[in-house]
Amino acid sequence: MTSLTPISDIDHKIDIIDHVNQDHTEELLAIAKSRQARLPDASSEQITAAKIRDIFQQGMEIEANFSNGTTSQLFVPFEIDGDLEDKILYLAYASIAKQGRDFSGAGKQFFEIISKQAVTPNILRLTIKSAAPLPDYYPGYAYAFLLKTLKKRPTSRQQETQKKPWHKTLFDRAFISLIKHLSSKSRQKLLQQANKDVRLYTLRKSWRSSETASFSDQGFIDIFTHGNTPGSQWANTLAPGDIIMSRSAAKDKHPHLAHGQAVLIADETAYPALAGILEQWQNPTPPYVIVISAKAEEQAYFNNLSHPEGTHFQPLICPAIQQAESTLNILKTLTNIDVAWAALEAESAKKIRHYLRNERQISGKNNHTKAYWKLKK
C-alpha cells in the first residue's frame, strides 16, 4: 500500500470518527461487510460489529469484530472526492444499496394524532397512536418525520416493512452512480434537497393504551417550534385525526452515562431527550445539568420532572448565538467532569465538544456532544 496522507485538521477528523462510531454503527457495519466481500482472502466468518480506528485522505482503517470473537483491520479506500462526511456517506450508501437494502432507514411508520397541547409557550406535545410497536421507553429515540399530513390511515399491510421492490433497487443504484460523479457542492445540494422536508423529532415516552394492548402503541412527540421554520409551520397546522409519517427512526446511545460525574447539556430542541435520560437515570452519582433556552418560560418544561436526588440544575437563558460562550463559562467552573452528553446548535456543539476533548480530556465514547440543528447566519 502506498503511504497514507494524514488529515491535517485533527479535531475535525476525531469529530467524524466519534460521530460515526457512536451514531452510525449500522452504516459502518455495512461498509465493513462490503469491503470484506471484495478481499481475495475474505474470511468466511461474519462481521458482527465495526468501528473506525483512523481516517486518512485516501481512506479509513476499520476494526472489524467477527462472530468467532476475533478482530481484523480493514482498510477501506474512498471512492469519491469531497469532504470527509461526503466520502464516508457515499461508502455507506453504496454498500447498503449493493446489499439490496433500503438506505432511507428502517422503513415507514404511520401515526395518528390523538391530541395536541402546548407544554411551554413554544413546545407542542403530540399524543400519537401507532399500529406498529413503539419502542419501550427509551430516552432520545427519534423519528424522521416527513413534513406532510395524511387524512386516511394506511392499511396494516402498508405499514409492514416489505422487501424492497426491484425498481427501488435500480433507483438506489442509479442514485449512487449519480452522486459519485457530482462535484462536492452539487452533491451536498442534491442530498439537502432529498432531506429538505424531513425533520427529526424525539419520542418523549411511550406506553400501552390498555391492559389488552400487546405492545406500546401510544406516546408523546414533543416539538420545539420557533419562528416560521418549515417544521414549526407543519407542527402548528396538525390537528387530532391527522395521520403523520416517518421514514426512519434512530435511538440515541448513552450507556457511558452509567458511571462517573456526568454533565448534561440541552437546548430546547433536546429537552425531550434530556428529560428521558433524567427519568431513566441509573448512575449512583447525580448529574450536573445545564438547561439552555432563549426565553425563561421554556424552562418550565422540567417542572415536576422525576430526576435523581441531588441533581444540580443550572438554567442558562441566552440567545442561540451565545450558547457556546455561555455554556463554556459554566463548564470552566466545574472541577470534575468524567462523561458528557450534550445536544444543541451545531457550531455551539462543536466548540463545547472540542473544549471537553482538548481541555478536559474527555473524548471518544465518553463525549457525546451532538448537533441537533444549525443556526442560519
mmCIF file of C-alpha atoms in Angstrom:
data_model
loop_
_atom_site.group_PDB
_atom_site.id
_atom_site.type_symbol
_atom_site.label_atom_id
_atom_site.label_comp_id
_atom_site.label_asym_id
_atom_site.label_seq_id
_atom_site.Cartn_x
_atom_site.Cartn_y
_atom_site.Cartn_z
ATOM 1 C CA MET A 1 0.000 0.000 0.000
ATOM 2 C CA THR A 2 1.268 3.482 -0.850
ATOM 3 C CA SER A 3 1.939 5.846 2.025
ATOM 4 C CA LEU A 4 -1.194 7.363 3.540
ATOM 5 C CA THR A 5 -1.701 11.109 3.880
ATOM 6 C CA PRO A 6 -2.800 12.208 7.366
ATOM 7 C CA ILE A 7 -5.802 14.502 7.854
ATOM 8 C CA SER A 8 -4.433 17.910 8.831
ATOM 9 C CA ASP A 9 -7.456 19.044 10.881
ATOM 10 C CA ILE A 10 -7.159 16.624 13.802
ATOM 11 C CA ASP A 11 -10.235 17.909 15.669
ATOM 12 C CA HIS A 12 -12.416 17.544 12.584
ATOM 13 C CA LYS A 13 -11.126 14.023 11.982
ATOM 14 C CA ILE A 14 -11.861 12.979 15.567
ATOM 15 C CA ASP A 15 -15.306 14.601 15.328
ATOM 16 C CA ILE A 16 -16.083 12.389 12.339
ATOM 17 C CA ILE A 17 -14.678 9.226 13.939
ATOM 18 C CA ASP A 18 -16.624 9.748 17.169
ATOM 19 C CA HIS A 19 -19.841 10.658 15.348
ATOM 20 C CA VAL A 20 -19.791 7.633 13.043
ATOM 21 C CA ASN A 21 -18.728 5.193 15.786
ATOM 22 C CA GLN A 22 -21.399 6.494 18.162
ATOM 23 C CA ASP A 23 -24.367 7.123 15.873
ATOM 24 C CA HIS A 24 -23.907 5.222 12.605
ATOM 25 C CA THR A 25 -22.981 1.702 13.633
ATOM 26 C CA GLU A 26 -25.318 0.063 11.098
ATOM 27 C CA GLU A 27 -23.881 2.059 8.203
ATOM 28 C CA LEU A 28 -20.350 1.299 9.361
ATOM 29 C CA LEU A 29 -21.155 -2.400 9.607
ATOM 30 C CA ALA A 30 -22.468 -2.312 6.025
ATOM 31 C CA ILE A 31 -19.228 -0.688 4.837
ATOM 32 C CA ALA A 32 -17.098 -3.323 6.602
ATOM 33 C CA LYS A 33 -19.124 -6.205 5.167
ATOM 34 C CA SER A 34 -18.913 -4.752 1.673
ATOM 35 C CA ARG A 35 -15.143 -4.358 1.948
ATOM 36 C CA GLN A 36 -14.736 -7.882 3.322
ATOM 37 C CA ALA A 37 -16.579 -9.315 0.328
ATOM 38 C CA ARG A 38 -14.095 -7.687 -2.057
ATOM 39 C CA LEU A 39 -10.979 -9.125 -0.440
ATOM 40 C CA PRO A 40 -9.421 -12.177 -2.174
ATOM 41 C CA ASP A 41 -8.740 -13.844 1.171
ATOM 42 C CA ALA A 42 -12.033 -12.846 2.782
ATOM 43 C CA SER A 43 -12.863 -14.702 5.985
ATOM 44 C CA SER A 44 -15.961 -16.889 5.990
ATOM 45 C CA GLU A 45 -16.731 -15.578 9.472
ATOM 46 C CA GLN A 46 -19.479 -12.992 9.696
ATOM 47 C CA ILE A 47 -18.637 -9.439 10.750
ATOM 48 C CA THR A 48 -20.817 -8.552 13.742
ATOM 49 C CA ALA A 49 -19.543 -5.040 14.554
ATOM 50 C CA ALA A 50 -17.112 -2.455 13.235
ATOM 51 C CA LYS A 51 -15.551 0.824 14.275
ATOM 52 C CA ILE A 52 -13.277 3.392 12.649
ATOM 53 C CA ARG A 53 -9.726 3.416 14.011
ATOM 54 C CA ASP A 54 -8.296 6.190 11.830
ATOM 55 C CA ILE A 55 -9.021 8.240 8.712
ATOM 56 C CA PHE A 56 -6.603 9.369 6.007
ATOM 57 C CA GLN A 57 -7.040 11.345 2.804
ATOM 58 C CA GLN A 58 -7.152 8.084 0.828
ATOM 59 C CA GLY A 59 -9.491 6.055 3.060
ATOM 60 C CA MET A 60 -10.163 4.801 6.570
ATOM 61 C CA GLU A 61 -8.974 1.983 8.801
ATOM 62 C CA ILE A 62 -11.770 -0.106 10.298
ATOM 63 C CA GLU A 63 -11.550 -2.660 13.082
ATOM 64 C CA ALA A 64 -13.978 -5.487 12.374
ATOM 65 C CA ASN A 65 -15.250 -7.920 15.006
ATOM 66 C CA PHE A 66 -16.124 -11.401 13.755
ATOM 67 C CA SER A 67 -18.661 -13.932 15.011
ATOM 68 C CA ASN A 68 -15.885 -16.210 16.315
ATOM 69 C CA GLY A 69 -14.584 -13.484 18.642
ATOM 70 C CA THR A 70 -11.586 -12.442 16.524
ATOM 71 C CA THR A 71 -10.849 -8.971 15.170
ATOM 72 C CA SER A 72 -9.207 -7.783 11.985
ATOM 73 C CA GLN A 73 -8.111 -4.484 10.465
ATOM 74 C CA LEU A 74 -9.636 -3.457 7.139
ATOM 75 C CA PHE A 75 -8.564 -0.530 5.007
ATOM 76 C CA VAL A 76 -11.458 0.923 3.036
ATOM 77 C CA PRO A 77 -10.398 3.318 0.264
ATOM 78 C CA PHE A 78 -12.601 6.299 -0.503
ATOM 79 C CA GLU A 79 -14.327 6.271 -3.870
ATOM 80 C CA ILE A 80 -15.172 9.947 -4.326
ATOM 81 C CA ASP A 81 -13.573 13.351 -3.735
ATOM 82 C CA GLY A 82 -15.044 15.824 -1.274
ATOM 83 C CA ASP A 83 -15.376 16.384 2.452
ATOM 84 C CA LEU A 84 -14.826 13.514 4.884
ATOM 85 C CA GLU A 85 -18.561 13.346 5.554
ATOM 86 C CA ASP A 86 -19.229 13.021 1.823
ATOM 87 C CA LYS A 87 -16.682 10.236 1.423
ATOM 88 C CA ILE A 88 -18.000 8.128 4.303
ATOM 89 C CA LEU A 89 -21.645 8.789 3.449
ATOM 90 C CA TYR A 90 -21.048 7.602 -0.087
ATOM 91 C CA LEU A 91 -19.393 4.387 1.114
ATOM 92 C CA ALA A 92 -22.376 3.711 3.373
ATOM 93 C CA TYR A 93 -24.959 4.414 0.665
ATOM 94 C CA ALA A 94 -23.101 2.331 -1.909
ATOM 95 C CA SER A 95 -22.619 -0.604 0.486
ATOM 96 C CA ILE A 96 -26.259 -0.668 1.589
ATOM 97 C CA ALA A 97 -27.511 -0.385 -1.993
ATOM 98 C CA LYS A 98 -25.262 -3.239 -3.152
ATOM 99 C CA GLN A 99 -26.658 -5.422 -0.363
ATOM 100 C CA GLY A 100 -30.173 -4.776 -1.664
ATOM 101 C CA ARG A 101 -31.244 -2.860 1.418
ATOM 102 C CA ASP A 102 -33.036 0.461 1.679
ATOM 103 C CA PHE A 103 -30.725 3.254 2.819
ATOM 104 C CA SER A 104 -33.631 5.558 3.693
ATOM 105 C CA GLY A 105 -33.829 3.926 7.128
ATOM 106 C CA ALA A 106 -35.829 1.325 8.984
ATOM 107 C CA GLY A 107 -38.924 1.881 6.849
ATOM 108 C CA LYS A 108 -42.100 3.906 7.002
ATOM 109 C CA GLN A 109 -44.265 4.138 10.081
ATOM 110 C CA PHE A 110 -47.601 5.920 10.406
ATOM 111 C CA PHE A 111 -49.052 7.673 13.444
ATOM 112 C CA GLU A 112 -52.478 9.076 14.210
ATOM 113 C CA ILE A 113 -52.602 12.280 16.238
ATOM 114 C CA ILE A 114 -54.872 11.778 19.270
ATOM 115 C CA SER A 115 -54.403 15.200 20.848
ATOM 116 C CA LYS A 116 -52.198 18.268 20.796
ATOM 117 C CA GLN A 117 -51.225 20.655 23.589
ATOM 118 C CA ALA A 118 -48.684 23.336 24.444
ATOM 119 C CA VAL A 119 -46.450 22.301 27.362
ATOM 120 C CA THR A 120 -44.473 25.577 27.189
ATOM 121 C CA PRO A 121 -45.027 28.678 25.038
ATOM 122 C CA ASN A 122 -43.037 27.086 22.201
ATOM 123 C CA ILE A 123 -43.077 23.330 22.799
ATOM 124 C CA LEU A 124 -46.003 21.383 21.335
ATOM 125 C CA ARG A 125 -46.848 17.917 22.578
ATOM 126 C CA LEU A 126 -48.470 15.493 20.147
ATOM 127 C CA THR A 127 -50.122 12.428 21.650
ATOM 128 C CA ILE A 128 -49.843 9.811 18.918
ATOM 129 C CA LYS A 129 -51.118 6.281 18.326
ATOM 130 C CA SER A 130 -49.294 3.725 16.188
ATOM 131 C CA ALA A 131 -50.496 0.455 14.679
ATOM 132 C CA ALA A 132 -46.880 -0.761 14.755
ATOM 133 C CA PRO A 133 -44.952 -1.137 18.047
ATOM 134 C CA LEU A 134 -43.298 1.914 19.525
ATOM 135 C CA PRO A 135 -40.036 1.217 21.358
ATOM 136 C CA ASP A 136 -40.360 0.632 25.062
ATOM 137 C CA TYR A 137 -39.487 3.820 26.896
ATOM 138 C CA TYR A 138 -36.034 4.742 25.597
ATOM 139 C CA PRO A 139 -34.597 8.256 26.060
ATOM 140 C CA GLY A 140 -33.660 10.017 22.855
ATOM 141 C CA TYR A 141 -35.478 7.765 20.368
ATOM 142 C CA ALA A 142 -36.227 9.957 17.334
ATOM 143 C CA TYR A 143 -38.333 9.617 14.203
ATOM 144 C CA ALA A 144 -37.521 11.265 10.866
ATOM 145 C CA PHE A 145 -40.903 12.788 10.060
ATOM 146 C CA LEU A 146 -41.965 13.880 6.606
ATOM 147 C CA LEU A 147 -43.448 17.369 6.795
ATOM 148 C CA LYS A 148 -46.792 16.390 5.344
ATOM 149 C CA THR A 149 -50.166 15.250 6.634
ATOM 150 C CA LEU A 150 -52.370 12.370 5.542
ATOM 151 C CA LYS A 151 -56.098 12.186 6.113
ATOM 152 C CA LYS A 152 -56.524 8.434 5.887
ATOM 153 C CA ARG A 153 -54.840 5.703 7.907
ATOM 154 C CA PRO A 154 -52.927 3.222 5.711
ATOM 155 C CA THR A 155 -53.853 -0.430 5.954
ATOM 156 C CA SER A 156 -51.800 -2.702 8.172
ATOM 157 C CA ARG A 157 -50.308 -4.275 5.048
ATOM 158 C CA GLN A 158 -48.964 -0.872 4.002
ATOM 159 C CA GLN A 159 -47.399 -0.393 7.416
ATOM 160 C CA GLU A 160 -45.386 -3.588 7.308
ATOM 161 C CA THR A 161 -41.755 -3.476 6.269
ATOM 162 C CA GLN A 162 -41.630 -5.278 2.948
ATOM 163 C CA LYS A 163 -38.852 -6.443 0.685
ATOM 164 C CA LYS A 164 -37.552 -3.562 -1.374
ATOM 165 C CA PRO A 165 -39.101 -3.643 -4.879
ATOM 166 C CA TRP A 166 -36.824 -4.140 -7.860
ATOM 167 C CA HIS A 167 -37.462 -0.663 -9.257
ATOM 168 C CA LYS A 168 -36.426 0.916 -5.937
ATOM 169 C CA THR A 169 -33.210 -1.145 -6.045
ATOM 170 C CA LEU A 170 -32.491 0.177 -9.544
ATOM 171 C CA PHE A 171 -33.242 3.738 -8.422
ATOM 172 C CA ASP A 172 -30.897 3.435 -5.443
ATOM 173 C CA ARG A 173 -28.073 2.151 -7.628
ATOM 174 C CA ALA A 174 -28.661 4.944 -10.143
ATOM 175 C CA PHE A 175 -28.644 7.469 -7.297
ATOM 176 C CA ILE A 176 -25.319 6.080 -6.042
ATOM 177 C CA SER A 177 -23.833 6.323 -9.522
ATOM 178 C CA LEU A 178 -25.079 9.891 -9.884
ATOM 179 C CA ILE A 179 -23.676 11.265 -6.629
ATOM 180 C CA LYS A 180 -20.325 9.573 -7.297
ATOM 181 C CA HIS A 181 -19.788 11.783 -10.336
ATOM 182 C CA LEU A 182 -21.102 15.065 -8.943
ATOM 183 C CA SER A 183 -18.918 17.799 -7.515
ATOM 184 C CA SER A 184 -18.903 18.119 -3.737
ATOM 185 C CA LYS A 185 -21.062 21.263 -3.924
ATOM 186 C CA SER A 186 -23.605 19.651 -6.254
ATOM 187 C CA ARG A 187 -23.646 16.500 -4.129
ATOM 188 C CA GLN A 188 -24.415 18.484 -0.984
ATOM 189 C CA LYS A 189 -27.182 20.342 -2.797
ATOM 190 C CA LEU A 190 -28.738 17.075 -4.002
ATOM 191 C CA LEU A 191 -28.650 15.479 -0.541
ATOM 192 C CA GLN A 192 -30.071 18.616 1.073
ATOM 193 C CA GLN A 193 -32.880 18.621 -1.479
ATOM 194 C CA ALA A 194 -33.643 14.967 -0.705
ATOM 195 C CA ASN A 195 -33.927 15.775 3.013
ATOM 196 C CA LYS A 196 -35.456 19.262 2.914
ATOM 197 C CA ASP A 197 -38.908 18.057 4.012
ATOM 198 C CA VAL A 198 -37.687 15.710 6.766
ATOM 199 C CA ARG A 199 -37.231 16.606 10.442
ATOM 200 C CA LEU A 200 -36.098 14.518 13.418
ATOM 201 C CA TYR A 201 -38.382 14.740 16.459
ATOM 202 C CA THR A 202 -37.991 12.819 19.698
ATOM 203 C CA LEU A 203 -40.404 10.295 21.176
ATOM 204 C CA ARG A 204 -40.712 11.680 24.711
ATOM 205 C CA LYS A 205 -42.138 8.453 26.128
ATOM 206 C CA SER A 206 -44.350 5.520 25.138
ATOM 207 C CA TRP A 207 -46.926 3.288 26.821
ATOM 208 C CA ARG A 208 -49.647 0.710 26.213
ATOM 209 C CA SER A 209 -53.036 2.310 25.710
ATOM 210 C CA SER A 210 -54.844 -0.502 27.528
ATOM 211 C CA GLU A 211 -54.206 -3.661 29.509
ATOM 212 C CA THR A 212 -55.097 -5.702 26.422
ATOM 213 C CA ALA A 213 -52.594 -3.947 24.160
ATOM 214 C CA SER A 214 -49.773 -6.324 23.192
ATOM 215 C CA PHE A 215 -47.190 -3.548 22.716
ATOM 216 C CA SER A 216 -46.582 0.154 23.372
ATOM 217 C CA ASP A 217 -48.933 1.833 20.921
ATOM 218 C CA GLN A 218 -49.203 5.401 22.221
ATOM 219 C CA GLY A 219 -46.677 8.091 23.017
ATOM 220 C CA PHE A 220 -45.722 11.752 23.173
ATOM 221 C CA ILE A 221 -43.825 13.578 20.421
ATOM 222 C CA ASP A 222 -42.583 16.933 21.741
ATOM 223 C CA ILE A 223 -41.678 19.572 19.141
ATOM 224 C CA PHE A 224 -39.939 22.886 19.774
ATOM 225 C CA THR A 225 -41.459 25.478 17.454
ATOM 226 C CA HIS A 226 -39.585 28.660 16.647
ATOM 227 C CA GLY A 227 -40.294 31.259 14.005
ATOM 228 C CA ASN A 228 -41.513 30.387 10.535
ATOM 229 C CA THR A 229 -39.334 27.329 10.043
ATOM 230 C CA PRO A 230 -40.870 24.549 7.913
ATOM 231 C CA GLY A 231 -41.002 22.157 10.878
ATOM 232 C CA SER A 232 -42.700 24.728 13.090
ATOM 233 C CA GLN A 233 -45.277 25.594 10.421
ATOM 234 C CA TRP A 234 -46.049 21.896 9.918
ATOM 235 C CA ALA A 235 -46.423 21.203 13.645
ATOM 236 C CA ASN A 236 -48.697 24.204 14.185
ATOM 237 C CA THR A 237 -51.138 23.034 11.497
ATOM 238 C CA LEU A 238 -51.535 19.491 12.848
ATOM 239 C CA ALA A 239 -54.832 18.502 14.435
ATOM 240 C CA PRO A 240 -56.371 15.423 16.093
ATOM 241 C CA GLY A 241 -57.230 12.808 13.499
ATOM 242 C CA ASP A 242 -54.363 13.710 11.189
ATOM 243 C CA ILE A 243 -52.019 10.926 10.105
ATOM 244 C CA ILE A 244 -48.295 11.675 10.023
ATOM 245 C CA MET A 245 -45.472 9.516 8.702
ATOM 246 C CA SER A 246 -41.825 8.859 9.488
ATOM 247 C CA ARG A 247 -39.422 7.339 7.001
ATOM 248 C CA SER A 248 -36.888 6.066 9.546
ATOM 249 C CA ALA A 249 -36.000 6.052 13.228
ATOM 250 C CA ALA A 250 -32.867 6.180 15.355
ATOM 251 C CA LYS A 251 -32.082 5.840 19.032
ATOM 252 C CA ASP A 252 -29.567 7.905 20.905
ATOM 253 C CA LYS A 253 -26.829 5.928 22.623
ATOM 254 C CA HIS A 254 -25.786 6.885 26.140
ATOM 255 C CA PRO A 255 -24.517 3.874 28.157
ATOM 256 C CA HIS A 256 -21.431 5.941 29.025
ATOM 257 C CA LEU A 257 -23.581 7.923 31.484
ATOM 258 C CA ALA A 258 -23.899 4.961 33.862
ATOM 259 C CA HIS A 259 -20.714 5.809 35.791
ATOM 260 C CA GLY A 260 -18.743 8.888 36.857
ATOM 261 C CA GLN A 261 -19.615 12.562 37.163
ATOM 262 C CA ALA A 262 -21.802 13.427 34.194
ATOM 263 C CA VAL A 263 -22.554 16.799 32.652
ATOM 264 C CA LEU A 264 -25.750 17.022 30.596
ATOM 265 C CA ILE A 265 -26.399 19.993 28.307
ATOM 266 C CA ALA A 266 -29.503 20.659 26.205
ATOM 267 C CA ASP A 267 -31.250 23.493 24.446
ATOM 268 C CA GLU A 268 -34.982 23.480 23.682
ATOM 269 C CA THR A 269 -34.663 21.062 20.752
ATOM 270 C CA ALA A 270 -33.161 18.425 23.056
ATOM 271 C CA TYR A 271 -35.453 18.838 26.079
ATOM 272 C CA PRO A 272 -37.406 15.598 25.357
ATOM 273 C CA ALA A 273 -34.210 13.527 25.162
ATOM 274 C CA LEU A 274 -32.750 15.137 28.295
ATOM 275 C CA ALA A 275 -35.972 14.597 30.252
ATOM 276 C CA GLY A 276 -35.981 10.918 29.312
ATOM 277 C CA ILE A 277 -32.340 10.490 30.320
ATOM 278 C CA LEU A 278 -33.040 12.012 33.737
ATOM 279 C CA GLU A 279 -36.133 9.877 34.322
ATOM 280 C CA GLN A 280 -34.228 6.723 33.408
ATOM 281 C CA TRP A 281 -31.047 7.641 35.329
ATOM 282 C CA GLN A 282 -29.025 4.634 36.595
ATOM 283 C CA ASN A 283 -25.773 6.287 37.698
ATOM 284 C CA PRO A 284 -25.386 6.484 41.504
ATOM 285 C CA THR A 285 -23.743 9.903 41.042
ATOM 286 C CA PRO A 286 -26.318 12.637 40.265
ATOM 287 C CA PRO A 287 -25.565 14.705 37.135
ATOM 288 C CA TYR A 288 -24.848 18.376 36.606
ATOM 289 C CA VAL A 289 -27.426 19.659 34.124
ATOM 290 C CA ILE A 290 -27.200 22.840 32.023
ATOM 291 C CA VAL A 291 -30.622 23.713 30.588
ATOM 292 C CA ILE A 292 -30.395 26.308 27.804
ATOM 293 C CA SER A 293 -33.247 28.393 26.430
ATOM 294 C CA ALA A 294 -33.694 31.683 24.610
ATOM 295 C CA LYS A 295 -36.660 32.524 26.858
ATOM 296 C CA ALA A 296 -37.025 31.754 30.553
ATOM 297 C CA GLU A 297 -40.575 30.447 30.119
ATOM 298 C CA GLU A 298 -39.351 27.384 28.237
ATOM 299 C CA GLN A 299 -37.569 26.118 31.367
ATOM 300 C CA ALA A 300 -40.988 25.189 32.772
ATOM 301 C CA TYR A 301 -40.711 22.031 30.642
ATOM 302 C CA PHE A 302 -38.758 20.474 33.513
ATOM 303 C CA ASN A 303 -41.217 21.403 36.268
ATOM 304 C CA ASN A 304 -42.339 18.301 38.173
ATOM 305 C CA LEU A 305 -39.874 16.114 36.254
ATOM 306 C CA SER A 306 -38.700 12.969 38.008
ATOM 307 C CA HIS A 307 -34.920 13.179 38.355
ATOM 308 C CA PRO A 308 -32.112 11.771 40.537
ATOM 309 C CA GLU A 309 -31.860 13.168 44.028
ATOM 310 C CA GLY A 310 -29.006 15.653 44.186
ATOM 311 C CA THR A 311 -29.193 16.673 40.514
ATOM 312 C CA HIS A 312 -27.844 20.191 40.034
ATOM 313 C CA PHE A 313 -29.873 22.177 37.500
ATOM 314 C CA GLN A 314 -28.211 25.241 36.011
ATOM 315 C CA PRO A 315 -30.671 27.305 33.921
ATOM 316 C CA LEU A 316 -28.987 29.259 31.132
ATOM 317 C CA ILE A 317 -31.005 31.958 29.355
ATOM 318 C CA CYS A 318 -29.257 33.312 26.267
ATOM 319 C CA PRO A 319 -29.705 33.831 22.511
ATOM 320 C CA ALA A 320 -28.805 30.846 20.347
ATOM 321 C CA ILE A 321 -25.699 32.584 19.051
ATOM 322 C CA GLN A 322 -24.328 32.782 22.621
ATOM 323 C CA GLN A 323 -24.885 29.119 23.566
ATOM 324 C CA ALA A 324 -21.243 28.088 23.296
ATOM 325 C CA GLU A 325 -19.674 31.030 25.142
ATOM 326 C CA SER A 326 -22.225 30.956 27.957
ATOM 327 C CA THR A 327 -22.003 27.190 28.397
ATOM 328 C CA LEU A 328 -18.205 27.180 28.380
ATOM 329 C CA ASN A 329 -18.171 29.807 31.118
ATOM 330 C CA ILE A 330 -20.139 27.385 33.311
ATOM 331 C CA LEU A 331 -18.097 24.306 32.379
ATOM 332 C CA LYS A 332 -14.874 26.066 33.309
ATOM 333 C CA THR A 333 -16.129 26.416 36.892
ATOM 334 C CA LEU A 334 -16.695 22.655 37.313
ATOM 335 C CA THR A 335 -13.857 20.791 38.986
ATOM 336 C CA ASN A 336 -14.806 17.296 37.898
ATOM 337 C CA ILE A 337 -16.276 16.023 34.615
ATOM 338 C CA ASP A 338 -15.961 12.348 33.683
ATOM 339 C CA VAL A 339 -18.607 11.928 30.983
ATOM 340 C CA ALA A 340 -20.748 14.276 28.917
ATOM 341 C CA TRP A 341 -23.943 14.268 26.884
ATOM 342 C CA ALA A 342 -24.994 17.413 25.059
ATOM 343 C CA ALA A 343 -27.357 18.330 22.233
ATOM 344 C CA LEU A 344 -27.727 21.843 20.891
ATOM 345 C CA GLU A 345 -26.900 24.140 17.957
ATOM 346 C CA ALA A 346 -24.227 22.800 15.590
ATOM 347 C CA GLU A 347 -21.471 25.401 15.947
ATOM 348 C CA SER A 348 -22.015 25.597 19.703
ATOM 349 C CA ALA A 349 -21.849 21.808 19.980
ATOM 350 C CA LYS A 350 -18.568 21.808 18.045
ATOM 351 C CA LYS A 351 -16.933 24.343 20.387
ATOM 352 C CA ILE A 352 -18.143 22.544 23.509
ATOM 353 C CA ARG A 353 -17.073 19.145 22.155
ATOM 354 C CA HIS A 354 -13.574 20.445 21.424
ATOM 355 C CA TYR A 355 -13.282 22.063 24.857
ATOM 356 C CA LEU A 356 -14.272 18.833 26.598
ATOM 357 C CA ARG A 357 -11.849 16.827 24.456
ATOM 358 C CA ASN A 358 -8.845 19.135 24.430
ATOM 359 C CA GLU A 359 -9.107 20.927 27.772
ATOM 360 C CA ARG A 360 -10.830 18.331 29.965
ATOM 361 C CA GLN A 361 -9.507 15.173 28.228
ATOM 362 C CA ILE A 362 -12.998 13.738 27.709
ATOM 363 C CA SER A 363 -13.074 12.063 24.322
ATOM 364 C CA GLY A 364 -14.366 9.125 22.337
ATOM 365 C CA LYS A 365 -17.198 7.173 23.905
ATOM 366 C CA ASN A 366 -17.376 9.483 26.947
ATOM 367 C CA ASN A 367 -18.009 12.679 24.992
ATOM 368 C CA HIS A 368 -21.369 12.592 23.205
ATOM 369 C CA THR A 369 -21.814 16.238 22.209
ATOM 370 C CA LYS A 370 -24.215 16.408 19.281
ATOM 371 C CA ALA A 371 -25.546 18.960 16.805
ATOM 372 C CA TYR A 372 -29.352 18.927 16.769
ATOM 373 C CA TRP A 373 -29.783 21.929 14.454
ATOM 374 C CA LYS A 374 -27.833 24.620 12.639
ATOM 375 C CA LEU A 375 -28.203 28.365 13.110
ATOM 376 C CA LYS A 376 -28.606 30.170 9.793
ATOM 377 C CA LYS A 377 -26.344 33.205 9.511
#
